[in-house]
Coordinates of C-alpha atoms in Angstrom, one line a residue:
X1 CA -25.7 -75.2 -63.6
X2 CA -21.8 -74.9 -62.6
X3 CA -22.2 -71.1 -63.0
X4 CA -25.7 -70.6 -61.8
X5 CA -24.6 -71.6 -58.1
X6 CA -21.6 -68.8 -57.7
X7 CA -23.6 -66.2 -59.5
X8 CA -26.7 -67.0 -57.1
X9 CA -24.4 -66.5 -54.0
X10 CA -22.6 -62.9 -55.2
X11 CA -25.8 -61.6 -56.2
X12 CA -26.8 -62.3 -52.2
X13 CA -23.4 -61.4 -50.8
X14 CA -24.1 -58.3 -52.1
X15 CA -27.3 -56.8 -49.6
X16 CA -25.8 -58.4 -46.8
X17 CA -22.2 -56.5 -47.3
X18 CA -24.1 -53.2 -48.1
X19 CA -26.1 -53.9 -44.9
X20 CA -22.2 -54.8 -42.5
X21 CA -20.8 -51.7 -44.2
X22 CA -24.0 -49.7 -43.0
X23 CA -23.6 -51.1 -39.6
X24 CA -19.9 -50.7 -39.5
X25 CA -20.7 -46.8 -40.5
X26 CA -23.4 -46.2 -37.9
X27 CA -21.7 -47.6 -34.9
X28 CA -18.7 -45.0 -36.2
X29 CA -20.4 -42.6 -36.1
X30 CA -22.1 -43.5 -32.6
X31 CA -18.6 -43.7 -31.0
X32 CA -18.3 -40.3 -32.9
X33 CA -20.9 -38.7 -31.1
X34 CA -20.6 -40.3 -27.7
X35 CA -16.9 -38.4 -28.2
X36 CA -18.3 -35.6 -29.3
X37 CA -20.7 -35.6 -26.1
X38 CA -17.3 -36.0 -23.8
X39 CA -15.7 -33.1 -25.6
X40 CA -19.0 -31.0 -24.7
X41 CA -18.2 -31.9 -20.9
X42 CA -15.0 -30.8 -21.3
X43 CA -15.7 -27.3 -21.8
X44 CA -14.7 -24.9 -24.5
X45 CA -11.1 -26.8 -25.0
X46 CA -12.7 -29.0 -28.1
X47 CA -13.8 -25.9 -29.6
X48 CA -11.0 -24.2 -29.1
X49 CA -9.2 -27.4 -30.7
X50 CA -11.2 -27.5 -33.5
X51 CA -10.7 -24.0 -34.8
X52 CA -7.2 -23.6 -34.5
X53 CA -5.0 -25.1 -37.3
X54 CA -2.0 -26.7 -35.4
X55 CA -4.6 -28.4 -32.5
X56 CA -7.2 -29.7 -34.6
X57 CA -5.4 -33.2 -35.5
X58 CA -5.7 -34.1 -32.1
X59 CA -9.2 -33.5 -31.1
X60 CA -9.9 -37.1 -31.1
X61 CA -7.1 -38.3 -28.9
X62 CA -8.3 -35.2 -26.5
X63 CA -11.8 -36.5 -26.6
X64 CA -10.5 -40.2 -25.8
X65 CA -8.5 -38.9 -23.0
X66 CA -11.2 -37.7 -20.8
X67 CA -12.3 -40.8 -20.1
X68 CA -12.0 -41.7 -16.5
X69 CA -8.6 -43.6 -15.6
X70 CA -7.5 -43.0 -19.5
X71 CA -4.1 -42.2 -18.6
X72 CA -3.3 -45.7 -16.6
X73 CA -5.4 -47.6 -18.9
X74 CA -3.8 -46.5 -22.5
X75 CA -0.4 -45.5 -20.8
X76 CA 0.8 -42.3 -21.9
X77 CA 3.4 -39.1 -20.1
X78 CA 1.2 -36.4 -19.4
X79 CA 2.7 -33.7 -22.0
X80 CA 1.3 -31.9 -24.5
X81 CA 0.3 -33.4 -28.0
X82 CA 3.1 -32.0 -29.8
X83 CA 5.6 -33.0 -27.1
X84 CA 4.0 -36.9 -27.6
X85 CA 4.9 -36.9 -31.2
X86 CA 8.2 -35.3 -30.9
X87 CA 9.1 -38.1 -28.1
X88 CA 7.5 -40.9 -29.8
X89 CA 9.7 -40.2 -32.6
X90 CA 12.8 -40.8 -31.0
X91 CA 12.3 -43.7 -28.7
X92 CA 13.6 -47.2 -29.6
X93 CA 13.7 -49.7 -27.4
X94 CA 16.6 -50.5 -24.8
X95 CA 16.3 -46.8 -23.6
X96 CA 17.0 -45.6 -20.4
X97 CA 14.9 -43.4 -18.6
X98 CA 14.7 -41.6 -15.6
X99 CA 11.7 -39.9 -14.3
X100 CA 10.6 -37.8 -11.6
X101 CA 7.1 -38.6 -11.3
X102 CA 5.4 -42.1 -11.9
X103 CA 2.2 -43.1 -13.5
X104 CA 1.0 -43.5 -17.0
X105 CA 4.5 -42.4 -17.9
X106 CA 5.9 -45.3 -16.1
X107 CA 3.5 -47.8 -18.1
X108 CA 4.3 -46.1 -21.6
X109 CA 8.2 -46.3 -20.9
X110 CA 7.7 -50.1 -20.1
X111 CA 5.6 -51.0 -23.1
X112 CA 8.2 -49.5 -25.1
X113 CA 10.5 -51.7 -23.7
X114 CA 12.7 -49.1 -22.2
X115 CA 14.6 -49.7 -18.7
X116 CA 12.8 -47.5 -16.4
X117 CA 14.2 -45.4 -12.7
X118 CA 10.8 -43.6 -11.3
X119 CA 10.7 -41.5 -8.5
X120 CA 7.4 -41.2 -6.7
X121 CA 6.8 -39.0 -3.5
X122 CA 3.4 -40.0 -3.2
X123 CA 2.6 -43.2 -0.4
X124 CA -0.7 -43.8 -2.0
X125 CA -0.1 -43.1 -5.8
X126 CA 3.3 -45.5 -5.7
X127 CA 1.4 -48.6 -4.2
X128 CA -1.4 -47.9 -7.0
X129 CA 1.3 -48.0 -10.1
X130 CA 3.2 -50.6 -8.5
X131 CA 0.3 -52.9 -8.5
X132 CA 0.1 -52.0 -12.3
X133 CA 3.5 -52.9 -12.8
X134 CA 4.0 -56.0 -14.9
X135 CA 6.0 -58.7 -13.2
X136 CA 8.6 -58.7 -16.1
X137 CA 9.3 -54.5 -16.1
X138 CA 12.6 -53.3 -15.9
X139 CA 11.6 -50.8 -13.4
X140 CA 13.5 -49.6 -10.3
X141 CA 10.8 -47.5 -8.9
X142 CA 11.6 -45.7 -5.6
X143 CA 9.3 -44.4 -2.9
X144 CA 11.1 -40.8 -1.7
X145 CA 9.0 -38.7 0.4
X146 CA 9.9 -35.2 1.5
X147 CA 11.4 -34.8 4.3
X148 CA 11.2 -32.0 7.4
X149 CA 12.5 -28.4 6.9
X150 CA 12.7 -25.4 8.6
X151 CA 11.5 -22.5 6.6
X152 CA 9.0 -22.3 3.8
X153 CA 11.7 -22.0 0.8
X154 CA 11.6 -20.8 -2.2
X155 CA 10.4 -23.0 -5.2
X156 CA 12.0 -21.2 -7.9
X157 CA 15.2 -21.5 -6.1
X158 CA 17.2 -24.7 -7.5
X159 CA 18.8 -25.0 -3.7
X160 CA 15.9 -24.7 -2.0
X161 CA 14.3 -28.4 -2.6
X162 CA 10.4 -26.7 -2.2
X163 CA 7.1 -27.3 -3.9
X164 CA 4.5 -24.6 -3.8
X165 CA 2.0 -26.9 -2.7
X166 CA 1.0 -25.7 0.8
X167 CA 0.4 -29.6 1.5
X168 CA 4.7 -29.7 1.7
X169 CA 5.2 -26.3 4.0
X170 CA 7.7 -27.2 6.2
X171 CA 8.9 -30.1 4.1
X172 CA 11.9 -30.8 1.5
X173 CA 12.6 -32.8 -1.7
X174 CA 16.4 -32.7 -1.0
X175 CA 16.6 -36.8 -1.7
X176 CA 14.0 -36.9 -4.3
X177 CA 16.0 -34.6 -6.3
X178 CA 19.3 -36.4 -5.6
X179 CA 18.2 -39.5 -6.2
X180 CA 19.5 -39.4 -10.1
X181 CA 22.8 -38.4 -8.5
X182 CA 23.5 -42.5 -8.0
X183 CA 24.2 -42.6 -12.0
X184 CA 26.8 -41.4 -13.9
X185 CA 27.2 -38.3 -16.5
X186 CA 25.5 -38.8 -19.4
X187 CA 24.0 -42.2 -18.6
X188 CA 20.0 -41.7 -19.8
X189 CA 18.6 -41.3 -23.1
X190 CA 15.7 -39.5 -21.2
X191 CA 14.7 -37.3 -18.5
X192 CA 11.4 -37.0 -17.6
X193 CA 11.1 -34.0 -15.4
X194 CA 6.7 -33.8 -14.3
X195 CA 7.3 -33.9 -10.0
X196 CA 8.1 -31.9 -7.3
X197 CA 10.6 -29.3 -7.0
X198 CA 11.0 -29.2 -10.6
X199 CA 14.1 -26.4 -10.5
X200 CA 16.1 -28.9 -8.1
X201 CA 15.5 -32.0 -10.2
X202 CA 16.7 -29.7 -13.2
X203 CA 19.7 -29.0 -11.3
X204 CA 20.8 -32.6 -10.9
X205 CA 19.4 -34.3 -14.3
X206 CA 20.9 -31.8 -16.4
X207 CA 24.1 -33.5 -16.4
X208 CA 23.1 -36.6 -16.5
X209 CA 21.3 -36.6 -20.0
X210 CA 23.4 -38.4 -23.0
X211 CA 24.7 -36.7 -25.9
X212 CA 21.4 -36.3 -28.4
X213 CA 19.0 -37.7 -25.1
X214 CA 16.3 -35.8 -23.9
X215 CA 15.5 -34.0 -20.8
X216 CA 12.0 -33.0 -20.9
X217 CA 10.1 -30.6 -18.4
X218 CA 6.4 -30.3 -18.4
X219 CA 4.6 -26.9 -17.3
X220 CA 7.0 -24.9 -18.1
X221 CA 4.5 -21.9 -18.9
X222 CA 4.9 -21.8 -15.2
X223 CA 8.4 -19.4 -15.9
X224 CA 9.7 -20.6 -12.4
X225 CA 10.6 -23.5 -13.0
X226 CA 13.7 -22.6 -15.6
X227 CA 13.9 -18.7 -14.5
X228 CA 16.9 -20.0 -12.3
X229 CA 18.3 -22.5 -14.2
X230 CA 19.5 -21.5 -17.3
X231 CA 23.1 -22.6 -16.4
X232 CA 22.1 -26.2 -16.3
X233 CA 20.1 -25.7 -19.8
X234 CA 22.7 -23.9 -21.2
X235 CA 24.4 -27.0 -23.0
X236 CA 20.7 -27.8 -24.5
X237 CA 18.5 -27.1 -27.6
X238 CA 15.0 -26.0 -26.3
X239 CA 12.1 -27.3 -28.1
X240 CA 8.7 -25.8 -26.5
X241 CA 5.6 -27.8 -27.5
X242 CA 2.6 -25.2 -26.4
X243 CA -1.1 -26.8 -26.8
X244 CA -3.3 -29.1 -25.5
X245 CA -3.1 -32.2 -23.7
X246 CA -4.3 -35.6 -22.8
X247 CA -7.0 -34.9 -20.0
X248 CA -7.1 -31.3 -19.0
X249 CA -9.2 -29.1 -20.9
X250 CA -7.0 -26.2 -21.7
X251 CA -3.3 -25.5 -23.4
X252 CA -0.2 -25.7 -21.3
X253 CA 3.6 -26.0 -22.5
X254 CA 6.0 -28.9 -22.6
X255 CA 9.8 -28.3 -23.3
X256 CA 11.9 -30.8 -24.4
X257 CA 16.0 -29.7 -24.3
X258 CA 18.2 -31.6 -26.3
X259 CA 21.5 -32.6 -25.5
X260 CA 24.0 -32.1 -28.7
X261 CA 25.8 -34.7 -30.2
X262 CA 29.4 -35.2 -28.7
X263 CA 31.5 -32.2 -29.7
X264 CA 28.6 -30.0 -31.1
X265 CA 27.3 -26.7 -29.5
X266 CA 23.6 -26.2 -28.6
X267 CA 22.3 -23.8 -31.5
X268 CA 22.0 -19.9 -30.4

């Protein structure tokens, strides 16, 4: 009878484990579909993922993403894929970070217990993220909205301080720009560059990026934004992450420039 009793209960543990791992299976594959149902939404950008070699690892995460409010709710930068990895590689905590442009961003850099300077032009958007902010982030996050300006400007133009947005005709990112300009050379590990006036806020972060830190500007497949800037890059490594995204349902380009280590040359 001592063995009877164990052998009874395995020989019953048995169904009901086939029957979990059945259960477990089929609600996989029901979050499968449902995914598989977003991607459809989203237009020919999960197809296009899923036939092309270098894209296809991240279908899932793409599919995820286009949830509503994804990017506030599982706090990420809005770069491409590739651009995520690279970065996610070379964080460790203590960081410093500047950015130009708040949101998920802001979130991700204080889960990974990085300190944090965001600049937001946006009233609305800042109050939103600052009510997200935990009460323990190291975050100095500054409201700087544009201010007047005669002229339209030109937004390829690093001088100019202008956003091709027609909402900021007759308006100026001069201080938004400048506001890295309160740190010292080479005092941030990372330079998150997705704002306004992108070719102004290259001009000033350049030089504030730490030997081997990152300054990392998103869009640039739109050629303005570094056609005039190359003097400031010039001490940097490019690394251009083209692909897709978190949300949007098409490929764009992220480049991250790399600051050498003290007394080394960026490669030619």
């Amino acid at each position: 009878m001592t063995t009877t009793g164990p052998s009874m209960s395995l020989r019953g543990a048995a169904p009901r484990a086939a029957g979990a791992a059945r259960r477990i299976a089929g609600d996989a594959r029901h979050r499968t579909i449902r995914l598989l149902r977003r991607g459809a939404r989203a237009g020919a950008g999960a197809a296009v993922m899923l036939v092309s070699p270098t894209q296809r690892s991240y279908l899932l995460r793409f599919l995820r993403s286009r949830a509503p409010g994804y990017l506030l709710a599982a706090p990420s930068p809005w770069l491409t894929f590739g651009a995520l990895e690279f970065l996610g590689r070379r964080l460790r905590r203590g960081m410093r970070i500047f950015e130009y442009g708040s949101g998920g961003s802001t979130l991700f850099w204080v889960r990974a217990d990085a300190s944090c300077v965001s600049v937001e032009h946006d009233p609305a958007w800042f109050a939103d993220v600052l009510r997200r902010l935990p009460s323990s982030a190291t975050v100095d996050y500054r409201l700087v909205e544009p201010e007047p300006a005669e002229g339209s400007g030109d937004p390829a133009e690093p001088d100019d301080y202008a956003s091709t947005s027609a909402a900021f005709r007759g308006r100026r990112f001069r201080r938004y720009a400048a506001q890295i300009d309160d740190f010292p050379d080479g005092h941030f590990d990372v330079v998150l560059i997705d704002g306004r006036a992108r070719p102004s806020c290259i001009k000033h972060a350049a030089p504030k990026v730490a030997a081997e830190g990152l300054l990392i500007v998103d869009n640039t497949d739109r050629a303005y934004y570094v056609e005039r800037t190359s003097s400031y890059l010039a001490p940097f490594e490019p690394r251009r992450f083209e692909g897709f995204g978190p949300v949007n349902a098409y490929r764009w380009e992220t480049t991250i420039f790399i600051r050498p280590a003290a007394g080394e040359a960026a490669p030619r």
